[in-house]
Coordinates of C-alpha atoms and ligand atoms in Angstrom, one line a residue:
M1 CA -37.8 -157.6 43.1
Q2 CA -41.6 -157.2 42.0
L3 CA -40.5 -156.3 38.6
Q4 CA -38.4 -159.1 37.9
L5 CA -41.3 -161.8 39.0
L6 CA -43.7 -160.1 36.8
A7 CA -41.3 -160.1 34.1
L8 CA -40.8 -163.7 34.9
F9 CA -44.4 -164.3 35.0
V10 CA -45.0 -162.7 31.7
A11 CA -42.1 -164.1 29.8
A12 CA -43.4 -167.5 31.0
A13 CA -46.6 -166.9 30.0
S14 CA -45.8 -165.6 26.6
F15 CA -43.4 -168.8 26.2
I16 CA -46.4 -171.2 26.3
V17 CA -48.4 -169.6 23.4
E18 CA -45.3 -168.7 21.3
T19 CA -44.3 -170.6 18.2
R20 CA -40.4 -171.3 18.2
A21 CA -38.4 -170.8 15.1
A22 CA -38.0 -173.9 13.1
P23 CA -34.7 -175.5 12.8
A24 CA -32.4 -173.9 10.3
V25 CA -32.1 -175.3 6.9
S26 CA -30.6 -172.4 4.8
A27 CA -30.3 -168.7 5.5
R28 CA -33.2 -167.8 3.4
E29 CA -35.9 -170.6 4.9
Q30 CA -34.7 -169.6 8.0
L31 CA -35.7 -166.0 8.3
R32 CA -39.0 -166.3 7.4
F33 CA -42.0 -167.7 9.1
N34 CA -45.3 -168.4 8.3
D35 CA -47.1 -166.1 10.5
G36 CA -45.3 -163.1 8.6
W37 CA -42.8 -162.9 11.8
A38 CA -39.4 -162.4 10.5
L39 CA -36.4 -163.1 12.7
E40 CA -34.4 -160.1 10.5
D41 CA -36.9 -157.9 11.2
H42 CA -36.2 -158.4 15.1
L43 CA -32.5 -157.9 15.6
G44 CA -31.9 -154.5 16.4
N45 CA -28.9 -152.5 15.2
L46 CA -27.0 -155.6 14.3
S47 CA -30.4 -156.5 11.7
P48 CA -29.3 -157.0 8.1
W49 CA -29.9 -154.2 5.9
R50 CA -33.7 -154.2 4.7
K51 CA -35.6 -151.5 2.9
A52 CA -37.8 -150.0 6.2
P53 CA -41.3 -150.3 6.1
V54 CA -43.2 -147.3 4.2
P55 CA -45.4 -145.4 7.0
E56 CA -48.9 -145.8 6.3
G57 CA -50.7 -142.9 4.3
I58 CA -47.4 -142.1 2.8
S59 CA -46.2 -141.8 -0.9
E60 CA -42.8 -143.0 -1.7
D61 CA -42.9 -141.7 -5.2
L62 CA -42.4 -137.8 -5.7
P63 CA -44.5 -136.7 -8.5
E64 CA -43.1 -136.6 -11.9
N65 CA -42.3 -132.9 -12.2
C66 CA -40.3 -132.9 -9.0
V67 CA -36.3 -133.4 -9.5
V68 CA -33.7 -134.0 -6.6
D69 CA -31.1 -131.7 -7.3
Q70 CA -28.8 -132.6 -3.8
V71 CA -28.5 -135.4 -1.5
M72 CA -26.3 -135.8 1.5
L73 CA -26.3 -139.3 2.4
M74 CA -25.0 -141.1 6.1
H75 CA -24.0 -144.5 5.3
R76 CA -23.8 -147.0 8.1
H77 CA -20.9 -149.5 7.6
G78 CA -22.3 -153.2 6.7
S79 CA -22.4 -156.2 8.5
R80 CA -19.8 -156.8 10.6
Y81 CA -18.2 -159.4 13.2
P82 CA -18.9 -158.7 16.7
L83 CA -17.1 -156.1 18.7
V84 CA -14.3 -157.8 21.0
T85 CA -16.3 -157.1 24.3
E86 CA -19.2 -158.9 22.4
L87 CA -17.1 -161.9 21.2
L88 CA -15.9 -162.6 24.6
F89 CA -19.5 -163.9 25.5
I90 CA -19.7 -166.0 22.6
Q91 CA -16.4 -167.5 23.2
G92 CA -17.6 -167.9 27.2
L93 CA -20.5 -169.7 25.8
S94 CA -18.3 -172.0 23.5
S95 CA -16.2 -172.9 26.0
R96 CA -19.0 -174.0 28.3
L97 CA -20.5 -176.1 25.7
A98 CA -17.0 -177.8 25.1
N99 CA -16.5 -178.2 28.9
A100 CA -20.2 -180.0 28.8
S101 CA -19.6 -182.4 25.9
D102 CA -19.9 -185.4 27.8
I103 CA -23.1 -184.1 29.8
I104 CA -24.6 -183.2 26.3
Q105 CA -23.7 -186.3 24.3
N106 CA -25.9 -188.0 27.3
L107 CA -28.6 -186.2 27.0
S108 CA -31.6 -187.9 25.5
D109 CA -34.5 -186.3 24.2
L110 CA -32.8 -183.0 23.1
P111 CA -35.4 -181.0 21.2
D112 CA -34.5 -180.7 17.7
E113 CA -33.8 -177.1 17.5
F114 CA -30.6 -178.4 20.3
Q115 CA -29.5 -181.7 18.2
F116 CA -26.7 -179.2 16.6
L117 CA -25.1 -179.3 20.0
K118 CA -24.6 -182.8 19.9
K119 CA -21.9 -182.2 16.6
S120 CA -20.3 -179.6 19.2
Y121 CA -20.6 -175.6 18.7
S122 CA -17.3 -173.6 18.5
T123 CA -17.1 -170.0 17.0
K124 CA -15.1 -169.0 14.3
L125 CA -16.1 -165.5 14.3
G126 CA -13.7 -162.4 13.9
H127 CA -14.1 -159.2 15.6
D128 CA -14.6 -155.8 14.3
D129 CA -14.3 -156.0 10.7
L130 CA -16.7 -156.3 7.8
T131 CA -18.4 -159.8 6.9
A132 CA -18.8 -161.0 3.4
P133 CA -22.8 -160.0 3.8
G134 CA -21.4 -156.4 5.1
R135 CA -19.6 -156.6 1.4
R136 CA -22.3 -157.2 -0.8
Q137 CA -24.3 -155.0 1.1
T138 CA -22.2 -152.0 0.3
F139 CA -21.3 -152.4 -2.9
D140 CA -25.2 -153.1 -3.9
A141 CA -25.7 -149.6 -2.2
G142 CA -23.3 -148.1 -4.4
V143 CA -25.0 -149.6 -7.3
E144 CA -28.2 -148.8 -6.2
F145 CA -27.4 -145.1 -5.6
R146 CA -25.9 -144.8 -8.9
L147 CA -29.6 -146.0 -10.5
Q148 CA -31.6 -143.9 -8.3
Y149 CA -29.8 -140.3 -9.0
P150 CA -28.3 -140.5 -12.3
Q151 CA -28.9 -136.8 -12.9
L152 CA -26.6 -136.0 -9.9
A153 CA -22.4 -136.1 -10.2
A154 CA -20.4 -137.2 -7.4
K155 CA -16.3 -137.6 -6.9
T156 CA -15.6 -137.7 -3.3
I157 CA -16.6 -140.2 -0.4
L158 CA -16.0 -139.2 3.1
A159 CA -15.6 -142.1 5.4
G160 CA -14.7 -142.2 9.1
L161 CA -11.1 -143.5 9.9
Q162 CA -12.0 -147.0 10.9
D163 CA -11.4 -150.1 9.0
R164 CA -15.0 -151.5 8.4
V165 CA -16.0 -147.8 7.9
V166 CA -13.7 -147.5 4.9
E167 CA -13.9 -150.9 3.6
S168 CA -17.8 -150.3 3.0
A169 CA -16.9 -147.0 1.6
Q170 CA -14.8 -148.7 -0.7
W171 CA -17.1 -151.3 -1.9
F172 CA -19.8 -148.7 -2.5
Q173 CA -17.4 -146.7 -4.5
Q174 CA -16.9 -149.7 -6.8
G175 CA -20.6 -150.6 -7.1
F176 CA -21.3 -146.7 -7.4
F177 CA -18.2 -145.8 -10.1
G178 CA -17.2 -149.1 -11.6
R179 CA -13.9 -150.2 -12.3
T180 CA -12.2 -147.0 -13.3
Y181 CA -13.3 -145.8 -9.8
S182 CA -9.6 -145.0 -8.6
N183 CA -9.6 -142.7 -11.6
T184 CA -13.1 -141.1 -11.2
S185 CA -13.5 -140.5 -7.3
V186 CA -11.6 -139.8 -4.2
L187 CA -12.3 -141.6 -1.0
E188 CA -11.0 -139.2 2.4
T189 CA -11.0 -140.2 5.3
I190 CA -11.8 -138.0 8.9
P191 CA -10.4 -139.6 12.0
E192 CA -12.7 -141.1 14.6
D193 CA -10.7 -139.9 17.5
N194 CA -10.8 -137.5 20.4
V195 CA -9.6 -134.4 19.1
T196 CA -11.3 -133.9 15.5
I197 CA -14.8 -132.4 15.3
S198 CA -16.8 -134.5 13.1
W199 CA -20.8 -135.1 12.6
I200 CA -19.8 -138.4 11.9
T201 CA -18.6 -139.3 15.5
P202 CA -19.6 -136.5 17.7
M203 CA -19.5 -137.9 20.9
N204 CA -15.7 -138.4 21.1
T205 CA -15.1 -134.8 21.3
C206 CA -17.7 -134.3 24.2
P207 CA -16.1 -135.4 27.5
L208 CA -18.8 -136.0 29.4
W209 CA -20.5 -138.0 27.5
Q210 CA -20.1 -142.1 28.3
Y211 CA -21.1 -145.1 26.6
N212 CA -22.2 -146.2 29.9
Y213 CA -25.3 -144.1 29.6
G214 CA -26.8 -147.1 27.4
N215 CA -24.7 -149.8 28.8
N216 CA -26.1 -149.5 32.1
L217 CA -29.7 -149.8 30.7
T218 CA -28.7 -153.0 29.1
I219 CA -27.5 -154.5 32.2
A220 CA -30.4 -153.7 34.4
W221 CA -32.8 -154.9 31.4
G222 CA -30.7 -158.2 30.9
N223 CA -31.2 -158.9 34.9
T224 CA -34.9 -159.0 34.2
Y225 CA -35.4 -160.7 31.0
L226 CA -32.2 -162.9 30.9
P227 CA -32.8 -165.2 34.2
P228 CA -36.3 -166.9 32.6
I229 CA -34.6 -167.6 29.6
Q230 CA -31.6 -169.1 31.6
E231 CA -33.8 -171.4 33.2
R232 CA -35.4 -172.8 30.3
L233 CA -32.4 -173.5 28.0
N234 CA -30.9 -175.2 31.5
D235 CA -33.8 -177.0 31.9
V236 CA -33.6 -178.4 28.7
L237 CA -29.7 -179.0 28.8
Q238 CA -29.8 -180.5 32.2
G239 CA -26.0 -180.4 34.0
V240 CA -24.8 -178.1 31.3
E241 CA -25.5 -175.0 33.7
L242 CA -25.3 -172.2 31.4
S243 CA -24.8 -168.8 32.9
L244 CA -26.5 -165.2 32.1
D245 CA -23.5 -164.3 30.3
D246 CA -23.7 -167.5 28.0
V247 CA -27.4 -166.9 27.3
H248 CA -26.4 -163.3 26.2
G249 CA -23.4 -165.2 24.3
A250 CA -26.4 -167.1 22.7
F251 CA -28.3 -164.4 21.4
Y252 CA -24.7 -162.7 20.2
A253 CA -24.1 -165.8 18.5
C254 CA -27.5 -165.8 16.5
V255 CA -27.1 -162.1 15.4
Y256 CA -23.3 -162.7 14.6
D257 CA -23.2 -166.0 12.8
L258 CA -26.0 -164.6 10.8
A259 CA -24.0 -161.5 9.9
A260 CA -21.0 -163.4 9.1
W261 CA -22.2 -166.7 7.7
G262 CA -25.7 -165.8 7.2
V263 CA -27.0 -168.7 9.1
S264 CA -27.1 -169.6 12.6
P265 CA -28.2 -172.3 14.9
W266 CA -28.8 -170.2 17.6
C267 CA -31.7 -168.5 16.3
S268 CA -34.0 -171.2 16.7
V269 CA -33.4 -171.7 20.1
F270 CA -35.3 -168.8 21.1
T271 CA -38.9 -167.9 20.9
H272 CA -40.3 -164.8 19.0
S273 CA -40.6 -163.3 22.4
E274 CA -37.3 -163.9 23.7
I275 CA -36.0 -162.3 20.8
E276 CA -38.2 -159.2 21.0
D277 CA -36.5 -159.0 24.7
F278 CA -33.2 -159.2 23.1
E279 CA -34.1 -156.4 20.6
Y280 CA -35.4 -154.3 23.3
E281 CA -32.0 -154.6 24.7
L282 CA -30.1 -153.1 21.7
D283 CA -32.9 -150.2 21.5
L284 CA -32.2 -149.5 25.0
L285 CA -28.7 -149.1 24.3
M286 CA -29.1 -147.0 21.3
V287 CA -31.5 -144.7 23.1
G288 CA -29.1 -144.9 26.1
A289 CA -26.0 -143.8 24.4
F290 CA -26.8 -142.4 21.5
G291 CA -30.2 -141.0 21.6
Y292 CA -33.2 -139.2 23.7
N293 CA -32.1 -141.2 27.1
L294 CA -28.9 -139.3 27.3
P295 CA -28.8 -137.2 30.0
G296 CA -30.3 -133.5 29.3
D297 CA -30.6 -132.9 25.9
M298 CA -26.9 -134.5 24.7
G299 CA -27.9 -136.3 22.3
S300 CA -29.6 -133.2 20.3
V301 CA -26.4 -131.1 21.1
L302 CA -24.4 -134.3 19.7
G303 CA -26.5 -134.7 16.5
S304 CA -27.0 -131.2 16.0
L305 CA -23.4 -131.1 14.2
L306 CA -25.0 -133.5 11.5
V307 CA -28.2 -131.6 11.0
D308 CA -26.2 -128.7 10.8
K309 CA -24.1 -129.9 7.6
V310 CA -27.4 -130.6 6.0
I311 CA -28.7 -127.3 6.3
E312 CA -25.4 -125.5 5.6
R313 CA -25.1 -127.6 2.7
F314 CA -28.8 -127.5 1.4
T315 CA -28.8 -123.8 1.9
N316 CA -25.4 -122.4 0.5
A317 CA -26.1 -120.0 -2.3
S318 CA -22.5 -119.5 -2.6
G319 CA -22.2 -122.4 -5.2
T320 CA -19.6 -124.0 -2.8
S321 CA -21.7 -126.9 -1.9
V322 CA -22.1 -130.3 -4.6
P323 CA -24.8 -132.2 -5.8
M324 CA -24.0 -135.0 -3.7
Y325 CA -22.1 -135.7 -0.6
L326 CA -21.3 -139.6 -0.3
E327 CA -20.6 -140.0 3.5
F328 CA -19.8 -143.3 5.7
G329 CA -19.9 -143.7 9.2
H330 CA -22.2 -145.6 12.2
D331 CA -25.3 -146.4 13.9
T332 CA -24.7 -143.9 16.4
S333 CA -24.1 -140.8 13.8
I334 CA -27.6 -141.5 12.6
D335 CA -29.2 -142.2 16.1
M336 CA -28.1 -139.0 17.1
A337 CA -29.2 -136.9 13.9
L338 CA -32.4 -138.6 14.4
T339 CA -32.5 -137.1 18.1
A340 CA -31.4 -133.6 17.1
L341 CA -34.1 -133.7 14.6
G342 CA -36.6 -134.7 17.1
L343 CA -37.8 -137.8 15.1
A344 CA -38.8 -141.2 16.8
Q345 CA -39.2 -140.1 19.7
D346 CA -41.1 -141.9 22.6
D347 CA -43.1 -140.4 25.0
P348 CA -43.3 -141.4 27.7
P349 CA -39.1 -142.3 27.1
L350 CA -38.4 -146.0 27.1
T351 CA -37.5 -147.6 30.5
V352 CA -35.8 -150.8 31.9
D353 CA -39.3 -151.5 33.6
S354 CA -40.8 -153.0 30.7
R355 CA -40.6 -153.5 26.7
P356 CA -43.6 -151.5 25.0
S357 CA -44.5 -153.8 22.0
E358 CA -45.4 -149.9 20.3
R359 CA -42.6 -147.7 19.9
K360 CA -41.1 -145.3 17.7
W361 CA -37.4 -146.1 18.5
R362 CA -36.8 -148.9 16.4
T363 CA -33.2 -149.7 15.5
S364 CA -34.0 -152.7 13.7
Q365 CA -35.8 -150.7 11.2
Q366 CA -33.6 -147.2 11.8
V367 CA -30.5 -148.2 11.9
P368 CA -29.5 -152.1 11.0
F369 CA -26.0 -153.0 9.1
A370 CA -25.6 -150.9 6.1
A371 CA -28.4 -148.4 7.3
R372 CA -28.8 -145.3 4.6
M373 CA -29.9 -141.9 6.2
V374 CA -30.3 -139.8 2.8
F375 CA -31.5 -136.0 2.7
E376 CA -33.1 -135.0 -0.3
R377 CA -33.4 -131.6 -1.7
F378 CA -36.0 -131.4 -4.6
S379 CA -38.1 -128.8 -6.1
C380 CA -40.9 -129.3 -8.8
S381 CA -41.5 -127.4 -11.9
S382 CA -45.2 -126.7 -11.8
S383 CA -47.1 -125.9 -8.7
S384 CA -49.6 -128.9 -7.9
E385 CA -48.8 -130.7 -4.4
F386 CA -45.5 -128.5 -4.0
E387 CA -45.0 -124.8 -4.6
A388 CA -43.4 -124.4 -8.0
N389 CA -39.6 -123.8 -8.1
T390 CA -39.3 -123.9 -4.0
P391 CA -36.7 -126.3 -2.7
Y392 CA -38.2 -128.8 -0.3
V393 CA -36.8 -131.6 1.8
R394 CA -37.3 -135.1 2.3
L395 CA -35.5 -137.8 4.7
M396 CA -35.1 -141.2 3.1
L397 CA -34.3 -143.8 6.2
N398 CA -33.5 -147.3 4.6
A399 CA -35.0 -146.3 1.1
S400 CA -38.5 -145.4 2.9
P401 CA -39.6 -141.8 3.4
F402 CA -39.3 -141.0 7.1
P403 CA -41.7 -138.4 7.6
L404 CA -40.4 -134.8 8.8
S405 CA -43.2 -134.4 11.5
T406 CA -41.4 -131.9 13.2
C407 CA -40.9 -129.4 10.6
Q408 CA -43.9 -126.6 11.0
D409 CA -45.9 -127.7 7.9
M410 CA -45.1 -131.1 6.9
D411 CA -47.3 -132.1 3.8
S412 CA -49.0 -135.4 5.2
K413 CA -48.6 -137.0 1.7
Y414 CA -45.2 -137.2 1.0
G415 CA -43.7 -136.1 4.8
T416 CA -41.7 -133.3 3.4
C417 CA -41.1 -129.7 4.2
T418 CA -40.2 -126.6 2.6
L419 CA -36.4 -126.1 2.8
A420 CA -37.1 -122.9 4.6
D421 CA -39.5 -124.5 7.3
F422 CA -37.0 -127.4 7.7
T423 CA -34.3 -125.0 8.6
A424 CA -36.3 -123.1 11.0
S425 CA -37.8 -125.8 12.4
N426 CA -34.3 -127.1 13.3
K427 CA -33.0 -123.6 14.8
A428 CA -31.9 -125.4 17.6
S429 CA -29.1 -127.3 15.7
T430 CA -28.3 -124.5 13.9
D431 CA -27.9 -122.5 16.9
T432 CA -25.3 -124.7 18.7
V433 CA -22.2 -125.1 17.1
W434 CA -19.1 -127.4 18.3
G435 CA -17.5 -125.3 21.6
D436 CA -20.2 -123.1 22.1
A437 CA -22.1 -122.1 25.7
R438 CA -24.5 -125.0 25.0
W439 CA -22.0 -127.8 23.7
N440 CA -19.6 -126.9 26.4
Q441 CA -22.1 -126.9 29.2
T442 CA -23.5 -130.4 27.9
C443 CA -20.3 -131.8 27.2
G444 CA -17.6 -130.2 29.3
N445 CA -15.0 -128.3 28.6
P446 CA -13.3 -130.2 25.8
G447 CA -10.2 -128.8 26.8
F448 CA -8.2 -128.3 23.6
Ligands
NAG501 C1 -16.0 -177.5 33.2 O1 -16.7 -178.4 33.9 C2 -16.2 -179.0 35.3 C3 -16.7 -180.4 35.7 O2 -18.0 -180.8 35.3 C4 -16.6 -178.0 36.0 O3 -16.3 -178.3 37.4 C5 -16.2 -176.5 35.7 O4 -16.7 -175.6 36.6 C6 -16.5 -176.0 34.3 N1 -16.0 -175.0 33.6 C7 -16.7 -174.2 33.1 C8 -16.1 -173.2 32.6 O5 -17.9 -174.4 32.8
NAG502 C1 -22.7 -190.8 30.2 O1 -23.8 -191.9 30.2 C2 -22.8 -193.1 30.6 C3 -23.9 -194.2 30.2 O2 -24.6 -193.8 31.1 C4 -22.1 -193.0 31.8 O3 -21.1 -193.9 32.0 C5 -21.2 -191.5 32.1 O4 -21.0 -191.0 33.3 C6 -22.3 -190.2 31.8 N1 -21.5 -189.0 31.4 C7 -21.6 -188.2 32.1 C8 -20.7 -187.0 31.8 O5 -22.4 -187.9 32.6
NAG503 C1 -6.6 -144.6 -14.6 O1 -5.7 -143.8 -15.4 C2 -4.5 -144.0 -16.1 C3 -4.0 -142.8 -16.4 O2 -4.6 -142.3 -17.9 C4 -4.7 -145.4 -16.9 O3 -3.3 -145.7 -17.4 C5 -5.2 -146.4 -16.1 O4 -5.6 -147.5 -17.1 C6 -6.6 -146.2 -15.3 N1 -7.3 -147.1 -14.4 C7 -8.2 -147.4 -14.6 C8 -8.9 -148.5 -13.6 O5 -9.1 -147.1 -15.2
NAG504 C1 -7.7 -138.6 23.8 O1 -7.2 -139.6 24.5 C2 -6.1 -139.9 24.6 C3 -6.0 -141.6 24.6 O2 -6.5 -142.0 23.6 C4 -6.2 -139.5 26.0 O3 -4.9 -139.3 26.6 C5 -6.2 -137.8 25.8 O4 -6.2 -137.1 27.2 C6 -7.6 -137.7 25.4 N1 -7.7 -136.1 25.0 C7 -8.9 -135.3 25.5 C8 -8.8 -133.8 24.9 O5 -10.2 -136.3 25.7
NAG505 C1 -23.2 -146.9 35.3 O1 -23.3 -148.1 36.5 C2 -22.6 -147.9 37.2 C3 -22.3 -149.5 38.3 O2 -23.8 -148.9 39.2 C4 -22.5 -146.6 38.0 O3 -21.1 -146.4 38.7 C5 -22.1 -145.5 36.9 O4 -22.3 -144.3 37.7 C6 -23.5 -145.7 36.0 N1 -22.7 -144.9 34.9 C7 -23.8 -144.0 34.2 C8 -23.0 -143.3 33.4 O5 -24.8 -143.8 34.3
NAG506 C1 -21.0 -122.1 1.8 O1 -20.0 -123.6 2.2 C2 -18.9 -122.9 2.2 C3 -17.7 -124.2 1.9 O2 -18.4 -125.4 2.2 C4 -18.7 -122.7 3.8 O3 -17.6 -122.2 4.2 C5 -19.7 -121.6 4.0 O4 -19.9 -121.4 5.4 C6 -21.1 -122.0 3.5 N1 -21.9 -121.1 3.5 C7 -23.4 -121.0 4.1 C8 -24.1 -120.1 3.9 O5 -23.9 -122.0 5.1
NAG507 C1 -16.0 -124.3 24.8 O1 -14.6 -125.0 25.1 C2 -13.9 -124.5 24.2 C3 -12.7 -125.5 24.4 O2 -12.0 -125.5 25.5 C4 -13.2 -123.3 24.3 O3 -12.4 -122.9 23.4 C5 -14.2 -122.5 23.8 O4 -14.1 -120.9 24.3 C6 -15.5 -122.6 25.0 N1 -16.4 -121.8 24.8 C7 -17.5 -121.1 25.7 C8 -18.6 -120.3 25.2 O5 -17.1 -121.0 26.6

């Protein structure tokens, strides 16, 4: 109760000094503001793809005498429509507004950013599938990949068997291979069901894993941050009486209109601080269900399957590994892998009590739509900053280096470490395989 009052006070106080986003004119104009605060940087895992910021002091270009000889890409699908469960909130909001249209027409002094409601708002969003911006993001990624690693041959693309993931892989394939793609490459799929062991969807074969580990955090945080926003909006929209779910729906309308149409009237209705509270909800969801806030070390156990793949492929001396692994999955695949690597970990862990302004777990930067987690294996011909002819590993997350700070001996200029160090530092992952004692203890015996 006390916490809730405190949060209410903080939200109210920050509202007074907050700038509100100007009414939407066009998608491009809407996203950036004079003070450098950008909406697209604060929409959590529902942000459109952007290059991540380069960490301070880290150089993003390797020395000229270094060559990448192997990469493994885990690519999140591009922007999509809301999930059915999320669409319900937007539809609920729409019908509330339709029902109250007479009341809204009668409101005098409606602030500019709410004027769109006089023309009525009803949603035409679909659900689950890739959107037009999602098509563009993944096609562009294919082109960019071809240009970035011209020295590496590829033939096969692998996608988790879900429509938006497969479609993303198909656009990428066309961008990467061009119009002869169907003759020069193969698209394979791996089921995302509960009987297929997969580093893309490891939680599906972990019976004790539950989405509610994250979802329950979002409910608790929502009970803190949504009521003051509800009160503010209902003050403006006298008589409409938005419920907490409607307010939640308005946030979803903002992010998903953007994800589908590139513009939304709803984003301008919120203050920066309110958007950041919604962003934190998304961070809590992901860290709770696919990261460090899972019980015990479940997050690391699940993510170990992907880390094991990297090490297996980068160390395979038998010559069976290929130069490029191009694989498509989810934000969840990337978040679990980060957790197994021990990266982006907050200490103390994130909680529902308050939103820390500084935090390492940032889904806006780490797992936006079309996120790209790229492990690069490289070596350099003459010794300079790197030992000659020694394989090294670098992690590129959304086209910027993500320092491998959990290696024993990371170099501080590039954020890389030797493959041997990377392998030794991730022994907890390589010591874990699906169905062994540690897996079964964490996940419960899968029973098949
Ligand atoms: C619709 O409006 C009527 C009258 O204002 C109200 O009684 C009813 O609860 C409203 N329904 C919804 C879903 O908002
Ligand atoms: C809207 O205003 C008109 C004129 O004042 C009034 O007759 C009508 O009842 C109002 N409608 C609602 C839903 O408040
Ligand atoms: C694929 O190969 C077949 C057989 O060589 C050829 O007929 C067809 O035109 C090719 N398709 C594309 C898109 O290059
Ligand atoms: C997999 O899911 C199906 C329902 O989709 C369920 O009937 C079955 O028991 C599950 N199997 C395992 C091994 O969890
Ligand atoms: C989520 O919350 C519900 C209701 O409080 C509770 O019954 C359930 O055990 C929680 N689930 C998890 C995984 O924490
Ligand atoms: C090398 O790759 C093959 C085929 O992918 C695999 O069966 C084998 O276990 C790998 N070896 C190592 C040392 O990872
Ligand atoms: C873990 O569970 C799997 C599936 O039921 C079983 O085959 C395996 O023997 C178990 N592992 C251990 C170490 O008990």
